[in-house]
Structure formats: C-alpha cells, structure tokens
CSV table of C-alpha atoms in Angstrom, one decimal:
chain,number,residue,atom,x,y,z
A,7,UNK,CA,135.0,-123.8,29.4
A,8,UNK,CA,132.7,-121.1,31.1
A,9,UNK,CA,134.7,-118.1,31.9
A,10,UNK,CA,134.8,-116.3,35.4
A,11,UNK,CA,133.7,-113.0,34.1
A,12,UNK,CA,129.9,-114.9,32.2
A,13,UNK,CA,130.1,-116.6,36.0
A,14,UNK,CA,130.1,-113.1,37.3
A,15,UNK,CA,127.7,-111.5,34.6
A,16,UNK,CA,125.3,-114.3,35.5
A,17,UNK,CA,125.2,-113.8,39.0
A,18,UNK,CA,124.8,-109.9,38.9
A,19,UNK,CA,121.7,-110.4,36.7
A,20,UNK,CA,120.3,-113.1,38.9
A,21,UNK,CA,120.4,-110.5,41.9
A,22,UNK,CA,119.6,-107.9,39.8
A,23,UNK,CA,116.6,-109.8,39.1
A,24,UNK,CA,116.0,-110.3,42.5
A,25,UNK,CA,116.4,-106.4,43.6
A,26,UNK,CA,114.2,-106.2,40.5
A,27,UNK,CA,111.3,-108.7,41.9
A,28,UNK,CA,111.2,-106.6,45.3
A,29,UNK,CA,111.8,-103.4,44.0
A,30,UNK,CA,109.0,-103.4,41.1
A,31,UNK,CA,106.5,-102.1,43.5
A,32,UNK,CA,108.4,-99.6,44.9
A,33,UNK,CA,109.6,-98.2,41.8
A,34,UNK,CA,106.1,-98.7,40.0
A,35,UNK,CA,105.9,-95.0,39.2
A,36,UNK,CA,109.2,-95.3,37.7
A,37,UNK,CA,109.5,-98.6,35.8
A,38,UNK,CA,105.8,-100.4,35.7
A,39,UNK,CA,106.4,-103.9,37.4
A,40,UNK,CA,108.9,-106.2,38.3
A,41,UNK,CA,109.2,-107.4,35.1
A,42,UNK,CA,109.8,-104.6,33.7
A,43,UNK,CA,112.7,-103.7,35.7
A,44,UNK,CA,114.1,-107.4,35.3
A,45,UNK,CA,114.4,-106.9,32.0
A,46,UNK,CA,115.7,-103.2,32.1
A,47,UNK,CA,118.8,-105.1,34.5
A,48,UNK,CA,118.9,-108.0,32.2
A,49,UNK,CA,119.6,-105.2,29.1
A,50,UNK,CA,121.7,-102.9,31.2
A,51,UNK,CA,123.6,-105.6,33.1
A,52,UNK,CA,126.4,-104.1,34.5
A,53,UNK,CA,129.4,-101.8,33.3
A,54,UNK,CA,132.5,-103.7,32.8
A,55,UNK,CA,133.9,-100.5,33.6
A,56,UNK,CA,132.8,-98.1,36.5
A,57,UNK,CA,131.2,-95.3,35.0
A,58,UNK,CA,131.8,-91.7,36.5
A,59,UNK,CA,128.5,-89.6,37.8
A,60,UNK,CA,128.2,-86.6,39.9
A,61,UNK,CA,125.2,-85.7,41.8
A,62,UNK,CA,124.0,-82.7,44.1
A,63,UNK,CA,121.1,-82.0,45.6
A,64,UNK,CA,119.8,-79.3,48.4
A,65,UNK,CA,121.7,-80.0,51.2
A,66,UNK,CA,123.0,-83.2,52.9
A,67,UNK,CA,121.8,-81.3,56.5
A,68,UNK,CA,118.7,-82.7,55.5
A,69,UNK,CA,117.9,-85.9,56.5
A,70,UNK,CA,115.9,-86.2,53.0
A,71,UNK,CA,119.0,-85.4,51.3
A,72,UNK,CA,121.5,-87.9,53.2
A,73,UNK,CA,119.3,-90.8,52.6
A,74,UNK,CA,119.4,-89.9,48.8
A,75,UNK,CA,123.1,-89.7,49.0
A,76,UNK,CA,123.0,-93.2,50.5
A,77,UNK,CA,120.3,-94.6,48.2
A,78,UNK,CA,122.7,-93.2,45.4
A,79,UNK,CA,125.7,-94.6,46.8
A,80,UNK,CA,123.8,-98.2,47.1
A,81,UNK,CA,122.1,-98.4,43.6
A,82,UNK,CA,125.6,-97.1,42.7
A,83,UNK,CA,127.7,-99.9,43.9
A,84,UNK,CA,124.9,-102.4,42.2
A,85,UNK,CA,125.3,-100.9,38.6
A,86,UNK,CA,129.2,-100.2,38.9
A,87,UNK,CA,128.7,-96.3,39.4
A,88,UNK,CA,131.7,-94.2,40.9
A,89,UNK,CA,128.6,-91.7,42.8
A,90,UNK,CA,130.5,-87.9,43.4
A,91,UNK,CA,128.9,-85.9,45.7
A,92,UNK,CA,128.7,-82.1,45.6
A,93,UNK,CA,126.7,-80.6,48.4
A,94,UNK,CA,124.2,-77.7,47.9
A,95,UNK,CA,124.5,-77.0,51.7
A,96,UNK,CA,121.2,-75.3,52.1
A,97,UNK,CA,122.2,-72.5,49.6
A,98,UNK,CA,121.6,-71.5,46.2
A,99,UNK,CA,124.7,-69.2,45.9
A,100,UNK,CA,126.8,-72.5,47.4
A,101,UNK,CA,125.2,-74.7,45.4
A,102,UNK,CA,125.8,-72.8,42.0
A,103,UNK,CA,129.2,-72.4,42.9
A,104,UNK,CA,129.6,-76.6,43.2
A,105,UNK,CA,127.4,-77.1,40.4
A,106,UNK,CA,129.7,-74.4,38.2
A,107,UNK,CA,132.8,-76.8,39.0
A,108,UNK,CA,130.9,-80.1,38.1
A,109,UNK,CA,130.4,-78.4,34.8
A,110,UNK,CA,134.4,-78.4,34.2
A,111,UNK,CA,134.8,-81.7,34.6
A,112,UNK,CA,133.7,-84.7,32.4
A,113,UNK,CA,130.8,-87.1,33.7
A,114,UNK,CA,129.1,-90.3,32.5
A,115,UNK,CA,125.8,-88.3,33.4
A,116,UNK,CA,125.2,-86.0,36.5
A,117,UNK,CA,121.6,-85.9,39.2
A,118,UNK,CA,120.7,-82.6,40.2
A,119,UNK,CA,118.0,-81.6,42.9
A,120,UNK,CA,118.1,-78.0,42.7
A,121,UNK,CA,117.8,-75.5,45.8
A,122,UNK,CA,116.2,-73.1,43.4
A,123,UNK,CA,114.5,-73.1,40.2
A,124,UNK,CA,116.6,-71.3,37.6
A,125,UNK,CA,119.8,-70.8,39.8
A,126,UNK,CA,121.9,-73.3,37.8
A,127,UNK,CA,120.6,-73.5,34.5
A,128,UNK,CA,124.0,-71.8,32.8
A,129,UNK,CA,126.3,-74.7,34.4
A,130,UNK,CA,123.7,-77.3,33.9
A,131,UNK,CA,123.3,-76.4,30.3
A,132,UNK,CA,126.7,-76.4,29.9
A,133,UNK,CA,126.8,-80.2,30.6
A,134,UNK,CA,124.0,-80.8,28.1
A,135,UNK,CA,125.8,-79.1,25.4
A,136,UNK,CA,128.7,-81.8,25.7
A,137,UNK,CA,126.4,-84.2,26.1
A,138,UNK,CA,126.4,-85.4,29.5
A,139,UNK,CA,122.8,-86.7,30.3
A,140,UNK,CA,121.6,-84.8,32.7
A,141,UNK,CA,119.0,-86.1,35.2
A,142,UNK,CA,116.1,-83.5,37.3
A,143,UNK,CA,115.2,-84.6,40.6
A,144,UNK,CA,112.6,-83.9,42.7
A,145,UNK,CA,112.3,-80.0,41.9
A,146,UNK,CA,113.0,-78.4,38.7
A,147,UNK,CA,116.4,-76.9,37.5
A,148,UNK,CA,114.5,-75.0,34.8
A,149,UNK,CA,111.0,-75.4,33.4
A,150,UNK,CA,110.9,-78.6,31.1
A,151,UNK,CA,110.3,-76.5,27.8
A,152,UNK,CA,113.3,-74.4,29.1
A,153,UNK,CA,116.4,-77.5,29.2
A,154,UNK,CA,116.7,-80.7,27.7
A,155,UNK,CA,117.4,-82.6,30.6
A,156,UNK,CA,117.1,-86.4,30.0
A,157,UNK,CA,114.7,-86.9,33.0
A,158,UNK,CA,112.6,-84.8,35.4
A,159,UNK,CA,112.1,-87.7,38.5
A,160,UNK,CA,109.7,-86.2,40.7
A,161,UNK,CA,106.4,-86.7,43.5
A,162,UNK,CA,103.4,-85.2,43.0
A,163,UNK,CA,104.0,-81.9,45.1
A,164,UNK,CA,100.3,-80.8,44.7
A,165,UNK,CA,98.8,-84.0,46.1
A,166,UNK,CA,101.4,-84.4,49.6
A,167,UNK,CA,100.8,-80.7,50.4
A,168,UNK,CA,97.0,-81.5,49.9
A,169,UNK,CA,96.6,-84.5,51.1
A,170,UNK,CA,98.5,-84.0,54.6
A,171,UNK,CA,96.2,-80.4,55.1
A,172,UNK,CA,93.0,-82.6,54.1
A,173,UNK,CA,94.6,-84.7,57.2
A,174,UNK,CA,95.0,-82.4,59.5
A,175,UNK,CA,91.8,-79.9,58.9
A,176,UNK,CA,89.7,-83.0,59.5
A,177,UNK,CA,91.5,-83.9,62.6
A,178,UNK,CA,90.6,-79.9,63.1
A,179,UNK,CA,86.8,-80.5,63.0
A,180,UNK,CA,86.6,-78.3,59.8
A,181,UNK,CA,87.5,-74.8,61.8
A,182,UNK,CA,90.5,-73.5,63.6
A,183,UNK,CA,94.3,-71.3,63.4
A,184,UNK,CA,96.6,-73.5,61.2
A,185,UNK,CA,99.7,-72.5,60.3
A,186,UNK,CA,101.9,-73.8,56.7
A,187,UNK,CA,105.9,-73.6,57.5
A,188,UNK,CA,107.3,-73.5,54.2
A,189,UNK,CA,110.3,-74.8,52.7
A,190,UNK,CA,112.7,-72.5,50.2
A,191,UNK,CA,110.3,-70.6,48.3
A,192,UNK,CA,112.2,-70.9,45.3
A,193,UNK,CA,111.9,-74.8,45.2
A,194,UNK,CA,109.7,-75.9,42.7
A,195,UNK,CA,108.9,-78.9,45.5
A,196,UNK,CA,107.8,-76.4,48.1
A,197,UNK,CA,106.1,-74.1,45.6
A,198,UNK,CA,103.8,-77.3,44.8
A,199,UNK,CA,103.0,-78.1,48.6
A,200,UNK,CA,102.0,-74.7,49.3
A,201,UNK,CA,99.4,-74.8,46.3
A,202,UNK,CA,98.2,-78.4,47.6
A,203,UNK,CA,97.9,-76.8,51.0
A,204,UNK,CA,96.0,-73.6,49.8
A,205,UNK,CA,93.3,-76.0,47.6
A,206,UNK,CA,92.1,-77.5,50.6
A,207,UNK,CA,92.2,-74.1,53.1
A,208,UNK,CA,90.5,-71.8,50.5
A,209,UNK,CA,87.4,-73.7,50.5
A,210,UNK,CA,87.2,-73.6,54.1
A,211,UNK,CA,85.6,-69.8,55.4
A,212,UNK,CA,86.1,-71.8,59.1
A,213,UNK,CA,90.4,-72.3,58.8
A,214,UNK,CA,92.4,-69.3,59.5
A,215,UNK,CA,95.6,-69.4,57.8
A,216,UNK,CA,97.4,-67.8,60.9
A,217,UNK,CA,101.5,-68.0,59.3
A,218,UNK,CA,103.3,-68.9,55.8
A,219,UNK,CA,107.4,-68.3,56.6
A,220,UNK,CA,109.6,-70.0,54.5
A,221,UNK,CA,112.1,-71.6,57.1
A,222,UNK,CA,114.4,-73.3,54.0
A,223,UNK,CA,114.5,-76.5,55.0
A,224,UNK,CA,116.8,-75.3,57.6
A,225,UNK,CA,115.7,-76.5,61.5
A,226,UNK,CA,117.2,-74.2,63.5
A,227,UNK,CA,115.2,-71.5,61.4
A,228,UNK,CA,111.9,-73.4,61.2
A,229,UNK,CA,112.5,-73.7,65.4
A,230,UNK,CA,113.0,-69.8,65.6
A,231,UNK,CA,109.8,-69.2,63.8
A,232,UNK,CA,108.0,-70.9,65.8
A,233,UNK,CA,109.3,-69.5,68.8
A,234,UNK,CA,107.8,-66.3,67.7
A,235,UNK,CA,104.8,-67.8,66.4
A,236,UNK,CA,103.5,-69.3,69.9
A,237,UNK,CA,104.7,-65.9,71.5
A,238,UNK,CA,101.7,-64.4,69.0
A,239,UNK,CA,99.5,-66.1,68.4
A,240,UNK,CA,99.3,-68.8,71.7
A,241,UNK,CA,96.0,-70.8,71.7
A,242,UNK,CA,94.8,-69.8,68.4
A,243,UNK,CA,97.0,-72.1,66.8
A,244,UNK,CA,95.3,-75.6,66.0
A,245,UNK,CA,97.5,-77.7,63.4
A,246,UNK,CA,100.6,-77.3,61.3
A,247,UNK,CA,101.7,-78.0,57.7
A,248,UNK,CA,105.6,-77.8,57.7
A,249,UNK,CA,107.2,-78.7,54.2
A,250,UNK,CA,109.1,-81.6,55.3
A,251,UNK,CA,109.5,-83.6,58.6
A,252,UNK,CA,112.7,-82.4,59.8
A,253,UNK,CA,110.9,-78.6,60.1
A,254,UNK,CA,108.5,-80.0,62.0
A,255,UNK,CA,109.7,-82.1,64.8
A,256,UNK,CA,112.3,-79.3,65.4
A,257,UNK,CA,109.2,-77.2,65.9
A,258,UNK,CA,107.7,-79.8,68.1
A,259,UNK,CA,110.6,-80.0,70.4
A,260,UNK,CA,108.9,-76.2,71.0
A,261,UNK,CA,105.8,-76.7,71.0
A,262,UNK,CA,106.0,-79.5,73.9
A,263,UNK,CA,108.6,-76.9,76.2
A,264,UNK,CA,105.8,-74.2,75.7
A,265,UNK,CA,103.6,-76.9,76.7
A,266,UNK,CA,101.4,-76.6,73.3
A,267,UNK,CA,101.4,-80.2,72.6
A,268,UNK,CA,98.6,-80.3,71.4
A,269,UNK,CA,98.8,-79.1,68.2
A,270,UNK,CA,98.4,-81.1,65.4
A,271,UNK,CA,101.0,-81.7,63.4
A,272,UNK,CA,101.7,-82.7,59.8
A,273,UNK,CA,104.8,-83.0,57.6
A,274,UNK,CA,106.3,-84.2,53.9
A,275,UNK,CA,108.9,-86.5,53.2
A,276,UNK,CA,108.1,-89.5,55.9
A,277,UNK,CA,111.5,-89.8,57.1
A,278,UNK,CA,111.8,-92.7,59.8
A,279,UNK,CA,111.7,-90.4,62.6
A,280,UNK,CA,108.4,-88.7,61.3
A,281,UNK,CA,107.1,-92.4,60.8
A,282,UNK,CA,107.8,-93.5,63.9
A,283,UNK,CA,106.1,-90.4,65.2
A,284,UNK,CA,103.0,-91.1,63.3
A,285,UNK,CA,103.2,-94.9,64.8
A,286,UNK,CA,103.5,-93.5,68.5
A,287,UNK,CA,100.8,-90.5,67.8
A,288,UNK,CA,103.3,-87.7,68.6
A,289,UNK,CA,102.7,-86.5,64.3
A,290,UNK,CA,99.1,-86.7,63.1
A,291,UNK,CA,100.2,-87.7,59.3
A,292,UNK,CA,103.0,-87.3,56.8
A,293,UNK,CA,103.4,-88.3,53.2
A,294,UNK,CA,106.2,-90.0,51.5
A,295,UNK,CA,108.3,-88.4,49.4
A,296,UNK,CA,110.5,-91.4,48.2
A,297,UNK,CA,113.9,-90.3,48.2
A,298,UNK,CA,115.5,-93.7,47.5
A,299,UNK,CA,113.2,-93.8,44.2
A,300,UNK,CA,114.0,-90.6,43.0
A,301,UNK,CA,118.0,-90.9,43.5
A,302,UNK,CA,117.8,-95.0,43.2
A,303,UNK,CA,115.8,-94.3,39.9
A,304,UNK,CA,118.7,-91.5,38.7
A,305,UNK,CA,121.5,-93.6,38.9
A,306,UNK,CA,119.2,-96.4,36.9
A,307,UNK,CA,118.3,-93.7,34.3
A,308,UNK,CA,122.0,-92.7,33.5
A,309,UNK,CA,123.0,-96.6,33.6
A,310,UNK,CA,120.4,-96.9,30.6
A,311,UNK,CA,121.0,-93.5,28.7
A,312,UNK,CA,124.9,-94.4,29.1
A,313,UNK,CA,125.0,-98.6,28.4
A,314,UNK,CA,121.5,-98.7,26.4
A,315,UNK,CA,121.3,-95.2,24.5
A,316,UNK,CA,118.1,-95.3,26.7
A,317,UNK,CA,116.6,-91.6,24.9
A,318,UNK,CA,114.5,-89.0,26.3
A,319,UNK,CA,110.5,-89.8,25.2
A,320,UNK,CA,111.2,-93.0,23.9
A,321,UNK,CA,113.0,-94.7,26.5
A,322,UNK,CA,112.4,-92.9,29.6
A,323,UNK,CA,109.4,-89.7,30.1
A,324,UNK,CA,110.3,-86.3,30.2
A,325,UNK,CA,108.8,-86.1,33.4
A,326,UNK,CA,108.6,-89.5,35.7
A,327,UNK,CA,105.9,-89.3,38.5
A,328,UNK,CA,107.5,-90.8,41.9
A,329,UNK,CA,104.6,-91.1,43.9
A,330,UNK,CA,105.1,-92.5,47.5
A,331,UNK,CA,102.2,-92.6,50.2
A,332,UNK,CA,100.4,-91.2,52.6
A,333,UNK,CA,101.7,-92.7,55.9
A,334,UNK,CA,99.3,-94.2,58.6
A,335,UNK,CA,99.7,-96.9,61.5
A,336,UNK,CA,99.0,-99.3,58.6
A,337,UNK,CA,101.1,-98.9,56.9
A,338,UNK,CA,104.0,-97.4,58.3
A,339,UNK,CA,106.2,-100.5,59.4
A,340,UNK,CA,106.5,-101.5,55.3
A,341,UNK,CA,107.3,-97.8,55.2
A,342,UNK,CA,110.4,-98.7,57.3
A,343,UNK,CA,111.4,-101.9,56.1
A,344,UNK,CA,111.7,-100.5,52.1
A,345,UNK,CA,113.4,-97.5,53.0
A,346,UNK,CA,115.9,-99.4,55.0
A,347,UNK,CA,116.4,-101.3,51.8
A,348,UNK,CA,116.6,-98.6,49.5
A,349,UNK,CA,113.3,-98.9,47.9
A,350,UNK,CA,111.0,-95.9,48.3
C-alpha cells in the first residue's frame, strides 16, 4: 500500500523537477543545467519539518530588496522553510541592531545582504561559531578570507557598471558630461559598479565626469541631489549612470520637471518599472542584478547545507557568480516573465 506521505513526496519531486526545468537557465550561474537542478531537488526533497531561516537585506524600501524578500518566501514555501525577515532599513546601525538580535536566536540557516562591508562581522561570526550556515548575498559581509560564510552569491558588479556605462557613452557619441549617482559607499556592490564605470570613462578624454555623490539607495536623497545638480550644471549634463533603478527613475522625475528629459539615463537591477522604461524608451539601459536568483539561491543553498550536508568548496563554491543580462527591447518581455516567477 502506498502511503499518502510517499505520494506527497513524489508530487513534490515531480513539481520540483518541473521548476528545475524552468529555472535551469535562470539559475545557470549557480547550479548549471536543468538536470543539475533536478538532481539537487531529488537529493534534498522537501524537509519533513519546517526549517527556520533568518534573512536580512539592505532595506525593504528598495524595490530590489522587496523583490528578494518575495522570492525568498516563494522558494521557502517550496522547500518547507519558514523565513523570518530582519529589515536593514537602509541603515548600517539599524541593520546591525537587527542582526545582533538575529544572532541571539537559533536558526537552521541564515542569509544576509549587508548594507556595508564590515558592519555585521561580529554577530555573523557568532552565528557561524554556533554552526549555523550563513549565506552572504550580493555584497560582502567581510572579505571572504576573513569570514567562513557558507557561500557568497553575487553578480559581477564591475561588469554591470561597465556594461551600462558603455551603453551610455556610446549613445553620447563618446563626448560630453556624465554623472554617476552611487549607492552606499560601504556596499561592495556599489564599489564594483563604480570601478566598472571608471573602467570605461577614464580612458575617454572627451567624457567629463561631473559628479559622483552617493545617494545611499535612497530615492529622496537621489531626488535632492539631482535637483541641485541640474541647477549647478544645467546643459552640461548629457548622461547619468545610477547604481540602481529606483534612484534613476526618481531622478528622472526631476529631470522631466526641469525640462531635461533628454538626459540619457542608465541604471542597475532591471526591476520591472525600469524594464518597462527601456521598452518605451524612457531609460536607455539597465542590467539585471538577479534578486530572485540570489535570494532563491540562498534558500536552496541553506536547504542543501541542512538536509544533505553540502559543504563549502565541496558541494557549493565559496563564491557563486549570479550574473543577469543587459536588458534590451528584445529580451525585456522575457525578463519580466522570469521575474514574475522568481526565476531571475
């Protein structure tokens, strides 16, 4: 006689296999092809008891972070993981307080995107010392040689910064004034995007970098900065590179109000509003920082660590590259569909 639990398990494995087939391309940077995803799902199965996981990212005010939370909860439901969220609130001190609280509790695994490098090292180390697998997401908690995180899932931020900047300067004809509005200076992803920006513009003598102020991912701060920049530089600004789409779209409202919607704008993250802006021509370029792949991948990495004993360097690499593509009008509709299903 077949037990109901056996039927439920086979149904889960079948559904996990279907999800793996759909997600194989989206998680290519993490797990290879669909057969690898299927093998992982069959090996792990669904935990019989709910696993307890704690997650934190920079701040749910940022749409990338909010999408990541939704993705973590979606993939958590698939693998029977109860996800508890500790919001970073776009503040290093507030996130540190939240992670200090997290570290006093017991978890099956933890996943964290730090607001700034070095701000969370002590409480994270306490969790690691208790034997809790800690997955680092998107930005370094601390240099990998200094802390034994289970794995670091992140895109190539220099590639993202350089690819969008290259698209902007090409559209400028290789000359004119450009502004870079940065994220948080302590965020290693922002640091990589800035290096990518300079890898392009520093070799172009006819490109003038007018301003590089950080807005800390804060749309209100980005709006205030751009109101001032448009007054100070006026028509000298030909293009603008923003470290995320939220800041880009907020600043565009000021540009439009000031009669400067001719400024060529590029961002990072390829969130749905920015993808739509690329489709209708309001934004020139964005690149996908795959929030769903990173947060969903952190769930899968944690489940594998707990259920199969997958270890760092033997089962999962210490650093997993999770790149997404530059968004064009050709791939934008597919990008939106994959985001709707938490695949990229």
